Structure formats: C-alpha cells, structure tokens
mmCIF file of C-alpha atoms in Angstrom:
data_model
loop_
_atom_site.group_PDB
_atom_site.id
_atom_site.type_symbol
_atom_site.label_atom_id
_atom_site.label_comp_id
_atom_site.label_asym_id
_atom_site.label_seq_id
_atom_site.Cartn_x
_atom_site.Cartn_y
_atom_site.Cartn_z
ATOM 1 C CA GLN A 1 -0.071 0.064 0.029
ATOM 2 C CA LYS A 2 1.431 3.437 -0.969
ATOM 3 C CA GLU A 3 1.780 5.931 1.833
ATOM 4 C CA VAL A 4 -0.375 8.442 -0.063
ATOM 5 C CA GLU A 5 -3.285 7.576 -2.266
ATOM 6 C CA GLN A 6 -4.654 9.794 -5.072
ATOM 7 C CA ASP A 7 -7.035 9.128 -7.942
ATOM 8 C CA PRO A 8 -5.123 9.784 -11.096
ATOM 9 C CA GLY A 9 -8.154 11.051 -13.035
ATOM 10 C CA PRO A 10 -8.430 12.579 -15.479
ATOM 11 C CA LEU A 11 -10.737 15.100 -14.112
ATOM 12 C CA SER A 12 -12.427 17.198 -16.922
ATOM 13 C CA VAL A 13 -14.430 20.397 -15.722
ATOM 14 C CA PRO A 14 -15.786 23.469 -17.564
ATOM 15 C CA GLU A 15 -14.214 26.905 -17.116
ATOM 16 C CA GLY A 16 -15.662 28.568 -13.962
ATOM 17 C CA ALA A 17 -16.351 25.327 -12.115
ATOM 18 C CA ILE A 18 -14.991 24.289 -8.847
ATOM 19 C CA VAL A 19 -12.392 21.614 -9.048
ATOM 20 C CA SER A 20 -12.255 19.308 -5.997
ATOM 21 C CA LEU A 21 -9.162 17.078 -5.509
ATOM 22 C CA ASN A 22 -8.574 14.559 -2.672
ATOM 23 C CA CYS A 23 -5.924 12.292 -1.252
ATOM 24 C CA THR A 24 -5.634 9.835 1.676
ATOM 25 C CA TYR A 25 -2.617 8.958 3.664
ATOM 26 C CA SER A 26 -1.800 6.095 5.956
ATOM 27 C CA ASN A 27 0.810 7.463 8.547
ATOM 28 C CA SER A 28 -0.763 9.533 11.266
ATOM 29 C CA ALA A 29 2.657 10.776 12.105
ATOM 30 C CA PHE A 30 2.630 13.040 9.036
ATOM 31 C CA GLN A 31 2.419 16.789 9.829
ATOM 32 C CA TYR A 32 3.104 18.667 6.737
ATOM 33 C CA PHE A 33 0.840 18.332 3.720
ATOM 34 C CA MET A 34 1.514 20.000 0.308
ATOM 35 C CA TRP A 35 -0.009 20.352 -3.133
ATOM 36 C CA TYR A 36 2.340 20.590 -6.041
ATOM 37 C CA ARG A 37 1.167 21.578 -9.579
ATOM 38 C CA GLN A 38 2.912 20.081 -12.636
ATOM 39 C CA TYR A 39 2.387 21.408 -16.072
ATOM 40 C CA SER A 40 3.026 19.055 -18.984
ATOM 41 C CA ARG A 41 6.761 18.393 -19.458
ATOM 42 C CA LYS A 42 7.672 20.754 -16.615
ATOM 43 C CA GLY A 43 8.840 20.097 -13.000
ATOM 44 C CA PRO A 44 6.356 20.094 -10.078
ATOM 45 C CA GLU A 45 5.996 23.457 -8.193
ATOM 46 C CA LEU A 46 4.602 24.030 -4.778
ATOM 47 C CA LEU A 47 1.251 25.349 -4.783
ATOM 48 C CA MET A 48 0.386 25.222 -1.107
ATOM 49 C CA TYR A 49 1.198 23.637 2.148
ATOM 50 C CA THR A 50 -0.601 23.172 5.367
ATOM 51 C CA TYR A 51 0.619 22.048 8.864
ATOM 52 C CA SER A 52 -1.652 19.539 10.847
ATOM 53 C CA SER A 53 -5.303 19.914 10.498
ATOM 54 C CA GLY A 54 -7.223 22.815 9.193
ATOM 55 C CA ASN A 55 -7.819 25.107 6.142
ATOM 56 C CA LYS A 56 -5.650 27.394 4.147
ATOM 57 C CA GLU A 57 -6.764 29.743 1.410
ATOM 58 C CA ASP A 58 -4.696 31.419 -1.300
ATOM 59 C CA GLY A 59 -6.660 33.273 -3.840
ATOM 60 C CA ARG A 60 -8.653 30.819 -5.761
ATOM 61 C CA PHE A 61 -7.029 27.781 -3.860
ATOM 62 C CA THR A 62 -8.164 26.263 -0.554
ATOM 63 C CA ALA A 63 -6.196 23.302 1.015
ATOM 64 C CA GLN A 64 -7.855 21.374 3.765
ATOM 65 C CA VAL A 65 -6.354 18.585 5.901
ATOM 66 C CA ASP A 66 -8.500 16.378 8.226
ATOM 67 C CA LYS A 67 -6.098 14.412 10.303
ATOM 68 C CA SER A 68 -8.739 12.433 12.132
ATOM 69 C CA SER A 69 -9.721 10.878 8.692
ATOM 70 C CA LYS A 70 -6.141 11.107 7.164
ATOM 71 C CA TYR A 71 -7.885 13.198 4.216
ATOM 72 C CA ILE A 72 -6.280 16.038 2.257
ATOM 73 C CA SER A 73 -8.177 18.211 -0.040
ATOM 74 C CA LEU A 74 -7.511 20.928 -2.565
ATOM 75 C CA PHE A 75 -10.414 23.203 -4.009
ATOM 76 C CA ILE A 76 -9.854 25.486 -7.091
ATOM 77 C CA ARG A 77 -12.623 28.015 -7.356
ATOM 78 C CA ASP A 78 -13.514 29.676 -10.746
ATOM 79 C CA SER A 79 -11.287 27.340 -12.583
ATOM 80 C CA GLN A 80 -9.459 28.477 -15.642
ATOM 81 C CA PRO A 81 -7.917 26.650 -18.606
ATOM 82 C CA SER A 82 -4.541 27.647 -17.259
ATOM 83 C CA ASP A 83 -5.351 25.537 -14.258
ATOM 84 C CA SER A 84 -5.147 22.576 -16.556
ATOM 85 C CA ALA A 85 -2.143 20.533 -15.079
ATOM 86 C CA THR A 86 -1.333 17.519 -12.743
ATOM 87 C CA TYR A 87 -1.947 18.197 -9.231
ATOM 88 C CA LEU A 88 -0.009 16.097 -6.734
ATOM 89 C CA CYS A 89 -0.595 15.762 -2.965
ATOM 90 C CA ALA A 90 2.417 15.111 -0.857
ATOM 91 C CA THR A 91 3.358 14.632 2.791
ATOM 92 C CA ASP A 92 6.702 15.628 4.317
ATOM 93 C CA SER A 93 8.462 13.467 6.702
ATOM 94 C CA TRP A 94 11.617 15.224 7.581
ATOM 95 C CA GLY A 95 12.512 16.116 3.939
ATOM 96 C CA LYS A 96 11.326 12.972 2.327
ATOM 97 C CA LEU A 97 8.280 13.802 0.303
ATOM 98 C CA GLN A 98 5.791 11.134 -0.338
ATOM 99 C CA PHE A 99 3.669 11.867 -3.315
ATOM 100 C CA GLY A 100 0.374 10.640 -4.459
ATOM 101 C CA ALA A 101 -0.011 9.485 -7.980
ATOM 102 C CA GLY A 102 -1.275 12.975 -9.125
ATOM 103 C CA THR A 103 -4.593 13.926 -10.573
ATOM 104 C CA GLN A 104 -4.709 15.298 -14.158
ATOM 105 C CA VAL A 105 -7.144 18.187 -14.416
ATOM 106 C CA VAL A 106 -8.389 19.517 -17.638
ATOM 107 C CA VAL A 107 -10.374 22.838 -17.611
ATOM 108 C CA THR A 108 -12.200 23.351 -20.866
ATOM 109 C CA PRO A 109 -13.120 26.888 -22.087
ATOM 110 C CA ASP B 1 18.064 33.052 -13.615
ATOM 111 C CA THR B 2 17.250 29.320 -13.672
ATOM 112 C CA ALA B 3 17.038 28.026 -10.109
ATOM 113 C CA VAL B 4 17.447 24.385 -10.560
ATOM 114 C CA SER B 5 18.810 23.290 -13.822
ATOM 115 C CA GLN B 6 19.448 19.763 -15.259
ATOM 116 C CA THR B 7 21.359 18.484 -18.203
ATOM 117 C CA PRO B 8 20.657 16.834 -20.540
ATOM 118 C CA LYS B 9 16.840 17.440 -21.024
ATOM 119 C CA TYR B 10 16.576 14.348 -23.075
ATOM 120 C CA LEU B 11 18.617 11.199 -23.142
ATOM 121 C CA VAL B 12 18.127 8.262 -25.589
ATOM 122 C CA THR B 13 20.377 5.348 -25.074
ATOM 123 C CA GLN B 14 20.789 1.670 -25.522
ATOM 124 C CA MET B 15 20.404 -1.024 -22.807
ATOM 125 C CA GLY B 16 23.673 -1.763 -21.015
ATOM 126 C CA ASN B 17 25.196 1.681 -21.493
ATOM 127 C CA ASP B 18 26.352 3.986 -18.599
ATOM 128 C CA LYS B 19 24.937 7.590 -18.495
ATOM 129 C CA SER B 20 24.953 10.560 -16.207
ATOM 130 C CA ILE B 21 22.628 13.374 -15.526
ATOM 131 C CA LYS B 22 23.867 16.588 -13.951
ATOM 132 C CA CYS B 23 22.042 18.981 -11.692
ATOM 133 C CA GLU B 24 22.895 22.359 -10.548
ATOM 134 C CA GLN B 25 21.004 24.795 -8.201
ATOM 135 C CA ASN B 26 21.837 28.627 -7.650
ATOM 136 C CA LEU B 27 19.448 29.019 -4.704
ATOM 137 C CA GLY B 28 22.023 28.578 -2.257
ATOM 138 C CA HIS B 29 20.187 25.663 -0.758
ATOM 139 C CA ASP B 30 21.921 22.901 1.468
ATOM 140 C CA THR B 31 19.897 19.964 0.308
ATOM 141 C CA MET B 32 19.396 18.342 -3.061
ATOM 142 C CA TYR B 33 17.292 15.481 -4.174
ATOM 143 C CA TRP B 34 16.875 12.918 -7.123
ATOM 144 C CA TYR B 35 13.322 11.800 -7.814
ATOM 145 C CA LYS B 36 12.144 9.336 -10.428
ATOM 146 C CA GLN B 37 8.729 9.804 -12.154
ATOM 147 C CA ASP B 38 7.421 6.761 -14.097
ATOM 148 C CA SER B 39 5.119 6.625 -17.014
ATOM 149 C CA LYS B 40 2.234 6.795 -14.726
ATOM 150 C CA LYS B 41 3.385 10.097 -13.321
ATOM 151 C CA PHE B 42 4.189 8.657 -9.949
ATOM 152 C CA LEU B 43 7.037 10.555 -8.320
ATOM 153 C CA LYS B 44 9.282 8.866 -5.953
ATOM 154 C CA ILE B 45 12.333 9.927 -4.100
ATOM 155 C CA MET B 46 15.609 8.194 -4.783
ATOM 156 C CA PHE B 47 18.344 10.229 -2.915
ATOM 157 C CA SER B 48 18.931 13.112 -1.013
ATOM 158 C CA TYR B 49 22.163 15.078 -0.012
ATOM 159 C CA ASN B 50 22.811 17.703 2.533
ATOM 160 C CA ASN B 51 26.058 19.596 2.528
ATOM 161 C CA LYS B 52 27.365 16.940 0.258
ATOM 162 C CA GLU B 53 26.505 14.098 2.661
ATOM 163 C CA LEU B 54 23.949 11.396 1.534
ATOM 164 C CA ILE B 55 21.011 11.578 3.947
ATOM 165 C CA ILE B 56 18.298 9.684 2.119
ATOM 166 C CA ASN B 57 18.991 6.644 0.065
ATOM 167 C CA GLU B 58 15.850 4.838 -0.852
ATOM 168 C CA THR B 59 15.642 1.177 -2.224
ATOM 169 C CA VAL B 60 17.268 1.901 -5.461
ATOM 170 C CA PRO B 61 19.472 -0.507 -7.403
ATOM 171 C CA ASN B 62 23.151 -0.096 -6.755
ATOM 172 C CA ARG B 63 23.510 0.708 -10.544
ATOM 173 C CA PHE B 64 22.424 4.281 -9.545
ATOM 174 C CA SER B 65 25.086 6.261 -7.900
ATOM 175 C CA PRO B 66 24.688 9.833 -6.797
ATOM 176 C CA LYS B 67 27.592 12.198 -6.459
ATOM 177 C CA SER B 68 27.620 15.839 -5.008
ATOM 178 C CA PRO B 69 30.830 17.574 -5.616
ATOM 179 C CA ASP B 70 29.695 20.672 -3.751
ATOM 180 C CA LYS B 71 26.390 21.650 -2.354
ATOM 181 C CA ALA B 72 25.275 23.451 -5.496
ATOM 182 C CA HIS B 73 25.734 20.173 -7.687
ATOM 183 C CA LEU B 74 24.212 16.719 -7.515
ATOM 184 C CA ASN B 75 24.862 14.297 -10.256
ATOM 185 C CA LEU B 76 23.391 10.860 -10.980
ATOM 186 C CA HIS B 77 25.382 8.177 -12.726
ATOM 187 C CA ILE B 78 23.511 5.092 -13.955
ATOM 188 C CA ASN B 79 25.375 1.951 -14.891
ATOM 189 C CA SER B 80 24.196 -0.913 -17.155
ATOM 190 C CA LEU B 81 20.955 0.850 -18.096
ATOM 191 C CA GLU B 82 17.850 -1.320 -18.286
ATOM 192 C CA LEU B 83 14.522 -0.795 -20.108
ATOM 193 C CA GLY B 84 12.906 -0.208 -16.688
ATOM 194 C CA ASP B 85 15.043 2.856 -16.006
ATOM 195 C CA SER B 86 13.070 4.753 -18.692
ATOM 196 C CA ALA B 87 11.449 7.562 -16.826
ATOM 197 C CA VAL B 88 11.773 11.261 -16.097
ATOM 198 C CA TYR B 89 14.345 12.193 -13.502
ATOM 199 C CA PHE B 90 13.914 15.333 -11.504
ATOM 200 C CA CYS B 91 16.471 17.093 -9.383
ATOM 201 C CA ALA B 92 15.192 19.217 -6.495
ATOM 202 C CA SER B 93 16.809 21.473 -3.827
ATOM 203 C CA SER B 94 15.563 22.972 -0.556
ATOM 204 C CA GLN B 95 16.762 25.003 2.375
ATOM 205 C CA GLU B 96 18.011 23.007 5.345
ATOM 206 C CA ARG B 97 14.949 22.377 7.655
ATOM 207 C CA SER B 98 15.015 24.225 10.855
ATOM 208 C CA GLY B 99 12.618 24.396 13.812
ATOM 209 C CA GLY B 100 10.463 21.705 12.308
ATOM 210 C CA ALA B 101 9.056 23.860 9.580
ATOM 211 C CA ALA B 102 8.299 22.328 6.205
ATOM 212 C CA GLU B 103 10.710 23.239 3.518
ATOM 213 C CA THR B 104 9.780 24.006 -0.189
ATOM 214 C CA GLN B 105 11.415 21.910 -2.509
ATOM 215 C CA TYR B 106 12.302 23.390 -5.926
ATOM 216 C CA PHE B 107 12.227 21.174 -8.859
ATOM 217 C CA GLY B 108 14.347 21.194 -12.063
ATOM 218 C CA PRO B 109 12.703 20.692 -15.534
ATOM 219 C CA GLY B 110 13.466 16.984 -15.543
ATOM 220 C CA THR B 111 15.672 14.737 -17.757
ATOM 221 C CA ARG B 112 13.673 12.406 -19.958
ATOM 222 C CA LEU B 113 15.571 9.091 -20.155
ATOM 223 C CA LEU B 114 14.573 6.460 -22.843
ATOM 224 C CA VAL B 115 16.392 3.232 -22.762
ATOM 225 C CA LEU B 116 15.952 1.217 -25.921
#
C-alpha cells in the first residue's frame, strides 16, 4: 500500500467550475501536507502547504487537512484553462516527500 | 536566472550503457534530491544530499550512484541501463529544515531518459 493514495483522473471540468481534489494517507505521524502543480513536461512546483489539520486559502485555492480521517483536499474556485495540469498531493516526513499518483485536471473553455 | 537546472533534457540510449545526469542549483540551498517519475506520473524520491552528505537513500538498485561535488551540484550516474530505467528524473533542492518547519522543494525541469 502506498503511503499517499490519489485518484489519477483525468478530471475534466468546464471553465468557472470548482475543482475538488482529494488524497488519503496512511501514516498518522505526518504533519506537513503539500499540493504541487505540474504542467506538462515541466517540474512540479509547490502550490500550497498546510501544517496539521485545518484550512488554508490562497486566492482561488483552498487546501484542507483532516487528520482524524487522514484526508487531504484541494479546491480550485472559478477554474481557468490555465489551471489544466497534474496536481500532486504530498506529505513531508523530515525532508522525504511522499507523493500521491497525481490527478490530471483539464479545464475546458 | 534558472533556479534548478538539469542536463541533458533528453537522453536516448541503448540497454547496457552507462550515463550521467547533472544538476545545479543557484538558490544557495543545502539539500538536493533526485526523484524518479514513471510513465504513470508517480514521483518517488531516490536520494537526498545535505551539504554533500548522503542522507536519504531509498531502495534503489546500486547501478544508480549519486555524487555531490559541492552543495550546489548533484549528479546521478547510472550503470548498465535497463529498459525499466526509462522515466523522467527530477532534481530538486531545498533549504535545510529548521525548527521543524516544512521546506519548499524546488524542482528542475526534468531529464527524460529513454532506454532502448
């Protein structure tokens, strides 16, 4: 069993819709949770990170962590075609990032 | 201006050959990493160096040997290449963790390796 599970998609939504992405993780010791965005043929870039449980908002992006259910979420409001990318959730265990499989998101105009 | 750079971007080679991938970062970070991303986009850490010292060494065949000549460079040498080594290899760097805070890892553009 992988440490972080993520549905690979693809997830196709119309422009303006809310994109909802989820991951589950297995190790309750994980404290840091990240979302990376990877455009086609590029390296991943950090989008957001949260510490422990709670919400974090940055513009159109909201990250949520529920440690009781070991569930990580990312919401993208008012999605744009430029949001089309693969989104990878990750947990950080002392510098060792454990990634989910990544969900490919396609936002159609 | 490139923060983390890798060479080459593409590498096509025959089975059994030996090849190297180079990585350089100009962010002044202390820690560098190698990741492998397979055809299903799954990204997995291979190695991590902190100030030229190996600190993470995942279950990777010993045909893979990282080398860090200084803290700005981390190279990956692969001996006796196999078909299953075909993947995208990413280098990343981060500042040394302090006070338990999470660190941002900055990724390079990747090296696409195809073994024929």
